[in-house]
mmCIF file of N, CA and C in Angstrom:
data_model
loop_
_atom_site.group_PDB
_atom_site.id
_atom_site.type_symbol
_atom_site.label_atom_id
_atom_site.label_comp_id
_atom_site.label_asym_id
_atom_site.label_seq_id
_atom_site.Cartn_x
_atom_site.Cartn_y
_atom_site.Cartn_z
ATOM 1 N N ARG A 1 19.578 -12.101 -0.276
ATOM 2 C CA ARG A 1 20.169 -11.172 0.669
ATOM 3 C C ARG A 1 19.931 -9.729 0.222
ATOM 4 N N ILE A 2 20.082 -9.451 -1.057
ATOM 5 C CA ILE A 2 19.847 -8.108 -1.569
ATOM 6 C C ILE A 2 18.383 -7.721 -1.367
ATOM 7 N N PHE A 3 17.491 -8.666 -1.595
ATOM 8 C CA PHE A 3 16.062 -8.415 -1.386
ATOM 9 C C PHE A 3 15.811 -7.986 0.054
ATOM 10 N N MET A 4 16.393 -8.700 1.006
ATOM 11 C CA MET A 4 16.233 -8.364 2.423
ATOM 12 C C MET A 4 16.765 -6.967 2.718
ATOM 13 N N GLN A 5 17.875 -6.604 2.127
ATOM 14 C CA GLN A 5 18.461 -5.283 2.370
ATOM 15 C C GLN A 5 17.571 -4.169 1.820
ATOM 16 N N GLN A 6 16.980 -4.404 0.678
ATOM 17 C CA GLN A 6 16.164 -3.376 0.031
ATOM 18 C C GLN A 6 14.752 -3.285 0.605
ATOM 19 N N ILE A 7 14.136 -4.404 0.889
ATOM 20 C CA ILE A 7 12.727 -4.451 1.292
ATOM 21 C C ILE A 7 12.561 -4.606 2.796
ATOM 22 N N ALA A 8 13.546 -5.133 3.466
ATOM 23 C CA ALA A 8 13.518 -5.386 4.919
ATOM 24 C C ALA A 8 12.556 -6.512 5.297
ATOM 25 N N LEU A 9 12.237 -7.351 4.331
ATOM 26 C CA LEU A 9 11.449 -8.567 4.559
ATOM 27 C C LEU A 9 12.047 -9.667 3.699
ATOM 28 N N SER A 10 11.905 -10.892 4.160
ATOM 29 C CA SER A 10 12.325 -12.012 3.315
ATOM 30 C C SER A 10 11.374 -12.088 2.119
ATOM 31 N N PRO A 11 11.800 -12.703 1.022
ATOM 32 C CA PRO A 11 10.893 -12.840 -0.120
ATOM 33 C C PRO A 11 9.575 -13.523 0.252
ATOM 34 N N GLN A 12 9.635 -14.543 1.117
ATOM 35 C CA GLN A 12 8.421 -15.246 1.528
ATOM 36 C C GLN A 12 7.479 -14.326 2.311
ATOM 37 N N LYS A 13 8.020 -13.566 3.245
ATOM 38 C CA LYS A 13 7.188 -12.649 4.035
ATOM 39 C C LYS A 13 6.628 -11.528 3.155
ATOM 40 N N TYR A 14 7.422 -11.059 2.212
ATOM 41 C CA TYR A 14 6.939 -10.035 1.288
ATOM 42 C C TYR A 14 5.758 -10.571 0.480
ATOM 43 N N LEU A 15 5.903 -11.777 -0.057
ATOM 44 C CA LEU A 15 4.835 -12.382 -0.843
ATOM 45 C C LEU A 15 3.578 -12.575 0.012
ATOM 46 N N THR A 16 3.744 -13.038 1.231
ATOM 47 C CA THR A 16 2.594 -13.233 2.119
ATOM 48 C C THR A 16 1.901 -11.900 2.392
ATOM 49 N N GLU A 17 2.679 -10.870 2.683
ATOM 50 C CA GLU A 17 2.099 -9.547 2.935
ATOM 51 C C GLU A 17 1.381 -9.036 1.683
ATOM 52 N N PHE A 18 1.980 -9.248 0.520
ATOM 53 C CA PHE A 18 1.357 -8.847 -0.740
ATOM 54 C C PHE A 18 0.013 -9.548 -0.916
ATOM 55 N N ARG A 19 -0.018 -10.839 -0.651
ATOM 56 C CA ARG A 19 -1.265 -11.604 -0.788
ATOM 57 C C ARG A 19 -2.343 -11.110 0.176
ATOM 58 N N ILE A 20 -1.943 -10.794 1.399
ATOM 59 C CA ILE A 20 -2.907 -10.313 2.382
ATOM 60 C C ILE A 20 -3.442 -8.941 1.972
ATOM 61 N N ARG A 21 -2.579 -8.070 1.496
ATOM 62 C CA ARG A 21 -3.046 -6.751 1.044
ATOM 63 C C ARG A 21 -3.975 -6.904 -0.165
ATOM 64 N N ARG A 22 -3.673 -7.836 -1.047
ATOM 65 C CA ARG A 22 -4.564 -8.102 -2.194
ATOM 66 C C ARG A 22 -5.909 -8.618 -1.699
ATOM 67 N N ALA A 23 -5.892 -9.460 -0.685
ATOM 68 C CA ALA A 23 -7.143 -9.963 -0.102
ATOM 69 C C ALA A 23 -7.958 -8.812 0.473
ATOM 70 N N CYS A 24 -7.304 -7.858 1.117
ATOM 71 C CA CYS A 24 -8.012 -6.687 1.655
ATOM 72 C C CYS A 24 -8.715 -5.925 0.543
ATOM 73 N N ILE A 25 -8.015 -5.723 -0.560
ATOM 74 C CA ILE A 25 -8.603 -5.010 -1.693
ATOM 75 C C ILE A 25 -9.813 -5.769 -2.224
ATOM 76 N N LEU A 26 -9.681 -7.081 -2.352
ATOM 77 C CA LEU A 26 -10.796 -7.893 -2.846
ATOM 78 C C LEU A 26 -11.978 -7.867 -1.878
ATOM 79 N N MET A 27 -11.706 -7.929 -0.575
ATOM 80 C CA MET A 27 -12.799 -7.878 0.400
ATOM 81 C C MET A 27 -13.530 -6.547 0.357
ATOM 82 N N ALA A 28 -12.794 -5.477 0.096
ATOM 83 C CA ALA A 28 -13.392 -4.150 0.057
ATOM 84 C C ALA A 28 -14.142 -3.886 -1.247
ATOM 85 N N SER A 29 -13.823 -4.644 -2.294
ATOM 86 C CA SER A 29 -14.385 -4.325 -3.607
ATOM 87 C C SER A 29 -15.241 -5.424 -4.227
ATOM 88 N N SER A 30 -15.441 -6.522 -3.526
ATOM 89 C CA SER A 30 -16.241 -7.598 -4.116
ATOM 90 C C SER A 30 -17.141 -8.228 -3.060
ATOM 91 N N GLU A 31 -18.062 -9.008 -3.537
ATOM 92 C CA GLU A 31 -18.983 -9.722 -2.654
ATOM 93 C C GLU A 31 -18.554 -11.180 -2.461
ATOM 94 N N LYS A 32 -17.360 -11.519 -2.909
ATOM 95 C CA LYS A 32 -16.879 -12.889 -2.765
ATOM 96 C C LYS A 32 -16.735 -13.244 -1.289
ATOM 97 N N SER A 33 -16.849 -14.527 -0.999
ATOM 98 C CA SER A 33 -16.687 -14.987 0.380
ATOM 99 C C SER A 33 -15.208 -14.938 0.768
ATOM 100 N N ILE A 34 -14.969 -14.954 2.057
ATOM 101 C CA ILE A 34 -13.589 -14.964 2.549
ATOM 102 C C ILE A 34 -12.872 -16.215 2.055
ATOM 103 N N LYS A 35 -13.576 -17.325 2.013
ATOM 104 C CA LYS A 35 -12.972 -18.568 1.521
ATOM 105 C C LYS A 35 -12.534 -18.418 0.062
ATOM 106 N N GLU A 36 -13.411 -17.864 -0.776
ATOM 107 C CA GLU A 36 -13.063 -17.671 -2.185
ATOM 108 C C GLU A 36 -11.853 -16.740 -2.325
ATOM 109 N N ILE A 37 -11.858 -15.671 -1.553
ATOM 110 C CA ILE A 37 -10.757 -14.707 -1.622
ATOM 111 C C ILE A 37 -9.457 -15.336 -1.142
ATOM 112 N N SER A 38 -9.520 -16.105 -0.062
ATOM 113 C CA SER A 38 -8.294 -16.740 0.442
ATOM 114 C C SER A 38 -7.686 -17.659 -0.605
ATOM 115 N N PHE A 39 -8.521 -18.417 -1.308
ATOM 116 C CA PHE A 39 -8.010 -19.282 -2.372
ATOM 117 C C PHE A 39 -7.499 -18.459 -3.556
ATOM 118 N N GLN A 40 -8.200 -17.382 -3.882
ATOM 119 C CA GLN A 40 -7.812 -16.554 -5.021
ATOM 120 C C GLN A 40 -6.436 -15.915 -4.827
ATOM 121 N N VAL A 41 -6.109 -15.558 -3.600
ATOM 122 C CA VAL A 41 -4.806 -14.910 -3.356
ATOM 123 C C VAL A 41 -3.696 -15.903 -3.048
ATOM 124 N N GLY A 42 -4.012 -17.204 -3.080
ATOM 125 C CA GLY A 42 -2.955 -18.200 -3.003
ATOM 126 C C GLY A 42 -2.856 -19.019 -1.734
ATOM 127 N N PHE A 43 -3.834 -18.918 -0.842
ATOM 128 C CA PHE A 43 -3.831 -19.750 0.360
ATOM 129 C C PHE A 43 -4.674 -20.991 0.105
ATOM 130 N N LYS A 44 -4.188 -22.135 0.540
ATOM 131 C CA LYS A 44 -4.909 -23.390 0.339
ATOM 132 C C LYS A 44 -5.793 -23.741 1.531
ATOM 133 N N ASP A 45 -5.583 -23.059 2.643
ATOM 134 C CA ASP A 45 -6.297 -23.357 3.880
ATOM 135 C C ASP A 45 -6.876 -22.058 4.436
ATOM 136 N N GLN A 46 -8.197 -21.975 4.511
ATOM 137 C CA GLN A 46 -8.843 -20.753 4.977
ATOM 138 C C GLN A 46 -8.496 -20.426 6.430
ATOM 139 N N MET A 47 -8.335 -21.423 7.270
ATOM 140 C CA MET A 47 -7.989 -21.176 8.674
ATOM 141 C C MET A 47 -6.586 -20.573 8.782
ATOM 142 N N TYR A 48 -5.658 -21.083 8.000
ATOM 143 C CA TYR A 48 -4.304 -20.513 7.991
ATOM 144 C C TYR A 48 -4.342 -19.081 7.465
ATOM 145 N N PHE A 49 -5.115 -18.862 6.410
ATOM 146 C CA PHE A 49 -5.296 -17.509 5.876
ATOM 147 C C PHE A 49 -5.785 -16.566 6.969
ATOM 148 N N SER A 50 -6.785 -16.988 7.719
ATOM 149 C CA SER A 50 -7.342 -16.144 8.777
ATOM 150 C C SER A 50 -6.313 -15.836 9.852
ATOM 151 N N THR A 51 -5.518 -16.820 10.219
ATOM 152 C CA THR A 51 -4.470 -16.629 11.229
ATOM 153 C C THR A 51 -3.428 -15.624 10.738
ATOM 154 N N VAL A 52 -2.961 -15.811 9.512
ATOM 155 C CA VAL A 52 -1.953 -14.916 8.943
ATOM 156 C C VAL A 52 -2.538 -13.516 8.757
ATOM 157 N N PHE A 53 -3.766 -13.438 8.283
ATOM 158 C CA PHE A 53 -4.438 -12.159 8.074
ATOM 159 C C PHE A 53 -4.483 -11.365 9.379
ATOM 160 N N LYS A 54 -4.913 -12.015 10.449
ATOM 161 C CA LYS A 54 -5.008 -11.322 11.734
ATOM 162 C C LYS A 54 -3.638 -10.884 12.236
ATOM 163 N N SER A 55 -2.611 -11.699 12.026
ATOM 164 C CA SER A 55 -1.277 -11.336 12.502
ATOM 165 C C SER A 55 -0.717 -10.135 11.750
ATOM 166 N N ILE A 56 -1.118 -9.955 10.503
ATOM 167 C CA ILE A 56 -0.603 -8.845 9.701
ATOM 168 C C ILE A 56 -1.488 -7.599 9.815
ATOM 169 N N ILE A 57 -2.784 -7.768 9.721
ATOM 170 C CA ILE A 57 -3.713 -6.635 9.684
ATOM 171 C C ILE A 57 -4.191 -6.227 11.076
ATOM 172 N N GLY A 58 -4.232 -7.178 12.002
ATOM 173 C CA GLY A 58 -4.641 -6.848 13.365
ATOM 174 C C GLY A 58 -6.106 -7.073 13.645
ATOM 175 N N MET A 59 -6.805 -7.653 12.700
ATOM 176 C CA MET A 59 -8.206 -8.034 12.899
ATOM 177 C C MET A 59 -8.485 -9.240 12.014
ATOM 178 N N THR A 60 -9.551 -9.945 12.322
ATOM 179 C CA THR A 60 -9.887 -11.123 11.528
ATOM 180 C C THR A 60 -10.415 -10.699 10.157
ATOM 181 N N PRO A 61 -10.384 -11.589 9.181
ATOM 182 C CA PRO A 61 -10.974 -11.258 7.885
ATOM 183 C C PRO A 61 -12.454 -10.885 8.001
ATOM 184 N N THR A 62 -13.181 -11.550 8.890
ATOM 185 C CA THR A 62 -14.600 -11.244 9.082
ATOM 186 C C THR A 62 -14.785 -9.823 9.605
ATOM 187 N N GLU A 63 -13.968 -9.434 10.584
ATOM 188 C CA GLU A 63 -14.035 -8.065 11.113
ATOM 189 C C GLU A 63 -13.680 -7.053 10.026
ATOM 190 N N PHE A 64 -12.644 -7.374 9.258
ATOM 191 C CA PHE A 64 -12.235 -6.469 8.188
ATOM 192 C C PHE A 64 -13.344 -6.314 7.167
ATOM 193 N N LYS A 65 -13.923 -7.425 6.736
ATOM 194 C CA LYS A 65 -14.970 -7.391 5.711
ATOM 195 C C LYS A 65 -16.177 -6.592 6.193
ATOM 196 N N ALA A 66 -16.504 -6.690 7.482
ATOM 197 C CA ALA A 66 -17.627 -5.940 8.040
ATOM 198 C C ALA A 66 -17.388 -4.433 7.977
ATOM 199 N N ASN A 67 -16.122 -4.023 8.034
ATOM 200 C CA ASN A 67 -15.768 -2.602 7.996
ATOM 201 C C ASN A 67 -15.227 -2.166 6.639
ATOM 202 N N ALA A 68 -15.264 -3.042 5.664
ATOM 203 C CA ALA A 68 -14.632 -2.773 4.369
ATOM 204 C C ALA A 68 -15.290 -1.625 3.614
ATOM 205 N N SER A 69 -16.530 -1.293 3.931
ATOM 206 C CA SER A 69 -17.191 -0.193 3.225
ATOM 207 C C SER A 69 -16.498 1.141 3.499
ATOM 208 N N GLN A 70 -15.695 1.203 4.553
ATOM 209 C CA GLN A 70 -14.971 2.432 4.896
ATOM 210 C C GLN A 70 -13.673 2.572 4.101
ATOM 211 N N ILE A 71 -13.316 1.540 3.339
ATOM 212 C CA ILE A 71 -12.077 1.551 2.557
ATOM 213 C C ILE A 71 -12.391 2.129 1.171
ATOM 214 N N ALA A 72 -11.890 3.316 0.892
ATOM 215 C CA ALA A 72 -12.155 3.960 -0.390
ATOM 216 C C ALA A 72 -11.078 3.652 -1.423
ATOM 217 N N SER A 73 -9.849 3.430 -0.954
ATOM 218 C CA SER A 73 -8.752 3.140 -1.872
ATOM 219 C C SER A 73 -7.713 2.280 -1.157
ATOM 220 N N PRO A 74 -6.814 1.668 -1.905
ATOM 221 C CA PRO A 74 -5.784 0.838 -1.275
ATOM 222 C C PRO A 74 -4.961 1.577 -0.227
ATOM 223 N N SER A 75 -4.800 2.877 -0.371
ATOM 224 C CA SER A 75 -4.030 3.632 0.627
ATOM 225 C C SER A 75 -4.753 3.706 1.971
ATOM 226 N N ASP A 76 -6.055 3.410 1.977
ATOM 227 C CA ASP A 76 -6.827 3.402 3.224
ATOM 228 C C ASP A 76 -6.701 2.083 3.987
ATOM 229 N N LEU A 77 -6.031 1.107 3.389
ATOM 230 C CA LEU A 77 -5.886 -0.191 4.047
ATOM 231 C C LEU A 77 -5.056 -0.046 5.314
ATOM 232 N N PRO A 78 -5.339 -0.876 6.327
ATOM 233 C CA PRO A 78 -4.501 -0.837 7.527
ATOM 234 C C PRO A 78 -3.063 -1.175 7.176
ATOM 235 N N LYS A 79 -2.144 -0.516 7.835
ATOM 236 C CA LYS A 79 -0.727 -0.804 7.610
ATOM 237 C C LYS A 79 -0.359 -2.068 8.373
ATOM 238 N N PRO A 80 0.407 -2.962 7.750
ATOM 239 C CA PRO A 80 0.805 -4.190 8.442
ATOM 240 C C PRO A 80 1.607 -3.884 9.694
ATOM 241 N N ASP A 81 1.379 -4.673 10.720
ATOM 242 C CA ASP A 81 2.138 -4.542 11.962
ATOM 243 C C ASP A 81 3.405 -5.369 11.803
ATOM 244 N N ARG A 82 4.418 -4.776 11.222
ATOM 245 C CA ARG A 82 5.634 -5.529 10.905
ATOM 246 C C ARG A 82 6.396 -5.936 12.149
ATOM 247 N N ALA A 83 6.238 -5.226 13.249
ATOM 248 C CA ALA A 83 6.915 -5.628 14.489
ATOM 249 C C ALA A 83 6.381 -6.986 14.934
ATOM 250 N N THR A 84 5.077 -7.154 14.928
ATOM 251 C CA THR A 84 4.470 -8.434 15.291
ATOM 252 C C THR A 84 4.805 -9.482 14.251
ATOM 253 N N TRP A 85 4.721 -9.103 13.003
ATOM 254 C CA TRP A 85 4.968 -10.008 11.882
ATOM 255 C C TRP A 85 6.389 -10.569 11.966
ATOM 256 N N ARG A 86 7.361 -9.740 12.315
ATOM 257 C CA ARG A 86 8.749 -10.195 12.386
ATOM 258 C C ARG A 86 8.988 -11.103 13.586
ATOM 259 N N ARG A 87 8.293 -10.868 14.683
ATOM 260 C CA ARG A 87 8.487 -11.711 15.867
ATOM 261 C C ARG A 87 8.058 -13.144 15.606
ATOM 262 N N GLN A 88 7.229 -13.376 14.608
ATOM 263 C CA GLN A 88 6.729 -14.715 14.332
ATOM 264 C C GLN A 88 7.690 -15.549 13.511
ATOM 265 N N GLU A 89 8.833 -15.009 13.173
ATOM 266 C CA GLU A 89 9.798 -15.739 12.325
ATOM 267 C C GLU A 89 10.276 -16.994 12.979
#
């Protein structure tokens, strides 16, 4: 409950968002495949990863990776759409 009050996300949603943001950083900074990155950040199913990624970032991992050269630092990452993310609860 305290976590929800401070972060405004459940621990599970926070962890998922953290993993997706880590995946964005890896896509922007490595040549690893989306499948490898999805497993590296803790997803066991690449299709589920892609679904969650799109719901949080607003584009597919493939679209993101194609535009990743424009990401210079983590602060350049797209901001999660928390309104959409919360509606999926």
